[in-house]
Amino acid sequence: MNNLFNKSISVIGGAGHVGFPLGLIFSSKNFKVTLIDKHKENIKKINSGNVPFLEEGSQSLLKLSLKKKNILATNQLNEVIKTKYIIVCIGTPITSSLNPSLKGFINFFRELKPLLKKNHVLIIRSSIYPGICDQIYKLISSKCQNLSYCPERIVQGKSISELPKLSQLVSGKNKKAIIESGKLFKTICKKIIFTEVIEAELVKLFSNAYRYVNFSISNQFYMICKSQNLDFEKIRSIMRDGYERNTNIPMSGFTAGPCLLKDSMQLSSFYDHKFSLGHSAMKINEGLPKFMVNDLEKKINLKNKTVGVLGLAFKAETDDLRDSLAVKLVKILKSKKIKTLQSDEYFKSKETIDKKILIKKSDIIIIAAPHKAYKKLKINKQKLLIDIWGFVEKK
Ligand SMILES: NC(=O)c1ccc[n+]([C@@H]2O[C@H](COP(=O)([O-])OP(=O)(O)OC[C@H]3O[C@@H](n4cnc5c(N)ncnc54)[C@H](O)[C@@H]3O)[C@@H](O)[C@H]2O)c1
């Protein structure tokens, strides 16, 4: 019984993009995992052996874990009383004024508190506003003091292959939380790095902000090139050719999704909204769809033209539309009453059509998400192809 209890984990937000693959990985190491989530539809899907969204390698792992009875999804929070570890992976959004929206996150711990026992090991895994761990510790410490912060650092969609290779940061409010969390993650990660809580909080936000700013540089270069009718991808390739210092300059493209902008703004809010690089990056990245439409309007009369947007997801090989700039692009085109068609390889709705029909019916085709399926597209030369990613193979 004791051994069973030591191998039991609740994952809160267990039907989400971080919680679900994490739960699967632990279940594959013979932990008994309870995925706790409010999303009833996804719970149903998981328990019937269907993955709720695209996540490489998750389908076979789910089938196996269900067969071994190592995983179960539920919406019952009180299931936490049966497990030793509680890992919290719920969302940490920002408000429209770009401040962290902390109420929902903190209220969750108010709801959890009556269920906490002295021996629970409570692990926060969401990306949080610095200092929140301390606030939560104050809230729950009369019931349980074993609170740790172990941020998730995977790239969405690749958790299962990536997590075992990444180093895992472990920080906590007491020795037991740190030791137990370290032992737990050692079962699935190669290297554990012990840090202070504030260090782990900042490592996570700095990493996302760094990527966000980095991508914005290429997006700004893309805009400069477009304004001069030049091809940024060609220039980028020359920059990198035989010149190592430029190797890491990223492709241009829509820098979107639920993490990079949000975490850059959490960081800015922490720094009194003085993270000027972050704000400039936001202006560039979020402004790219509007820039593209304005640039098109300058060069072409769009009145009787049809624009086809290929790829609606926020990045390649995902069905996730959260904070997608492709969706923003469609909205801008439609608000200007420009005839717009849309297609995606993985996300289907009443408004999406097959890529071949889109290509046939559109005068202008924009690659908004670089799904592999678009790499070798056959597009008639009379049509205008806009490839912000510099991704489509040039003939
Ligand atoms: N998506 C990523 O690639 C990624 C990577 C690293 C870190 N993160 C961070 O991880 C956190 C979660 O992100 P995500 O992308 O998995 O979000 P998500 O929306 O995909 O998943 C969150 C899940 O939590 C559930 N949930 C919300 N409140 C709940 C509650 N009170 N009780 C039970 N379930 C609840 C939701 O129904 C949802 O299924 C965020 O802080 C995010 O910044 C995300």
mmCIF file of C-alpha atoms and ligand atoms in Angstrom, residues 12-13 15-18 36-39 89-92 108 126-127 152 154 156 204 259 262 322, ligand 1:
data_model
loop_
_atom_site.group_PDB
_atom_site.id
_atom_site.type_symbol
_atom_site.label_atom_id
_atom_site.label_comp_id
_atom_site.label_asym_id
_atom_site.label_seq_id
_atom_site.Cartn_x
_atom_site.Cartn_y
_atom_site.Cartn_z
ATOM 1 C CA ILE A 12 -4.251 19.187 -12.189
ATOM 2 C CA GLY A 13 -4.930 20.543 -15.660
ATOM 3 C CA ALA A 15 -6.203 17.259 -19.963
ATOM 4 C CA GLY A 16 -4.158 20.291 -21.034
ATOM 5 C CA HIS A 17 -1.127 20.685 -23.280
ATOM 6 C CA VAL A 18 1.352 20.460 -20.396
ATOM 7 C CA ILE A 36 -7.791 16.027 -12.956
ATOM 8 C CA ASP A 37 -9.372 18.612 -15.222
ATOM 9 C CA LYS A 38 -12.492 20.728 -15.624
ATOM 10 C CA HIS A 39 -12.703 19.982 -19.346
ATOM 11 C CA CYS A 89 -0.384 22.597 -14.641
ATOM 12 C CA ILE A 90 -3.374 24.926 -15.029
ATOM 13 C CA GLY A 91 -3.225 28.018 -17.237
ATOM 14 C CA THR A 92 -1.769 31.348 -16.106
ATOM 15 C CA PHE A 108 -7.576 27.179 -7.298
ATOM 16 C CA SER A 126 2.657 26.333 -14.684
ATOM 17 C CA SER A 127 4.638 29.394 -15.819
ATOM 18 C CA GLU A 152 7.784 23.007 -17.628
ATOM 19 C CA ILE A 154 9.096 21.630 -23.357
ATOM 20 C CA GLN A 156 4.446 22.177 -27.312
ATOM 21 C CA LYS A 204 11.267 30.209 -17.123
ATOM 22 C CA CYS A 259 3.286 31.176 -23.991
ATOM 23 C CA LYS A 262 2.130 35.957 -22.254
ATOM 24 C CA ARG A 322 -4.676 29.607 -29.234
HETATM 25 N N1 LIG B 1 1.719 24.851 -23.826
HETATM 26 C C1 LIG B 1 3.035 24.808 -23.648
HETATM 27 O O1 LIG B 1 3.807 24.428 -24.524
HETATM 28 C C2 LIG B 1 3.639 25.204 -22.320
HETATM 29 C C3 LIG B 1 5.012 24.980 -22.100
HETATM 30 C C4 LIG B 1 5.556 25.313 -20.868
HETATM 31 C C5 LIG B 1 4.761 25.883 -19.890
HETATM 32 N N2 LIG B 1 3.435 26.129 -20.131
HETATM 33 C C6 LIG B 1 2.627 26.703 -19.052
HETATM 34 O O2 LIG B 1 1.849 25.657 -18.487
HETATM 35 C C7 LIG B 1 0.582 26.153 -18.041
HETATM 36 C C8 LIG B 1 -0.536 25.393 -18.734
HETATM 37 O O3 LIG B 1 -0.472 25.616 -20.124
HETATM 38 P P1 LIG B 1 -1.213 24.683 -21.167
HETATM 39 O O4 LIG B 1 -0.735 25.095 -22.509
HETATM 40 O O5 LIG B 1 -1.118 23.267 -20.762
HETATM 41 O O6 LIG B 1 -2.728 25.175 -20.976
HETATM 42 P P2 LIG B 1 -4.024 24.364 -21.387
HETATM 43 O O7 LIG B 1 -5.127 25.360 -21.433
HETATM 44 O O8 LIG B 1 -3.751 23.506 -22.560
HETATM 45 O O9 LIG B 1 -4.241 23.402 -20.140
HETATM 46 C C9 LIG B 1 -4.702 23.832 -18.896
HETATM 47 C C10 LIG B 1 -5.759 22.838 -18.438
HETATM 48 O O10 LIG B 1 -6.114 23.173 -17.108
HETATM 49 C C11 LIG B 1 -7.508 22.958 -16.962
HETATM 50 N N3 LIG B 1 -7.939 23.738 -15.803
HETATM 51 C C12 LIG B 1 -7.966 25.083 -15.661
HETATM 52 N N4 LIG B 1 -8.385 25.416 -14.426
HETATM 53 C C13 LIG B 1 -8.599 24.266 -13.769
HETATM 54 C C14 LIG B 1 -9.013 23.949 -12.457
HETATM 55 N N5 LIG B 1 -9.295 24.902 -11.561
HETATM 56 N N6 LIG B 1 -9.152 22.639 -12.112
HETATM 57 C C15 LIG B 1 -8.877 21.655 -13.010
HETATM 58 N N7 LIG B 1 -8.470 21.902 -14.278
HETATM 59 C C16 LIG B 1 -8.328 23.184 -14.644
HETATM 60 C C17 LIG B 1 -8.102 23.372 -18.287
HETATM 61 O O11 LIG B 1 -9.373 22.788 -18.497
HETATM 62 C C18 LIG B 1 -7.033 22.872 -19.280
HETATM 63 O O12 LIG B 1 -7.338 21.570 -19.740
HETATM 64 C C19 LIG B 1 0.615 27.657 -18.356
HETATM 65 O O13 LIG B 1 1.091 28.343 -17.235
HETATM 66 C C20 LIG B 1 1.612 27.741 -19.497
HETATM 67 O O14 LIG B 1 2.192 29.012 -19.598
HETATM 68 C C21 LIG B 1 2.858 25.777 -21.321
#
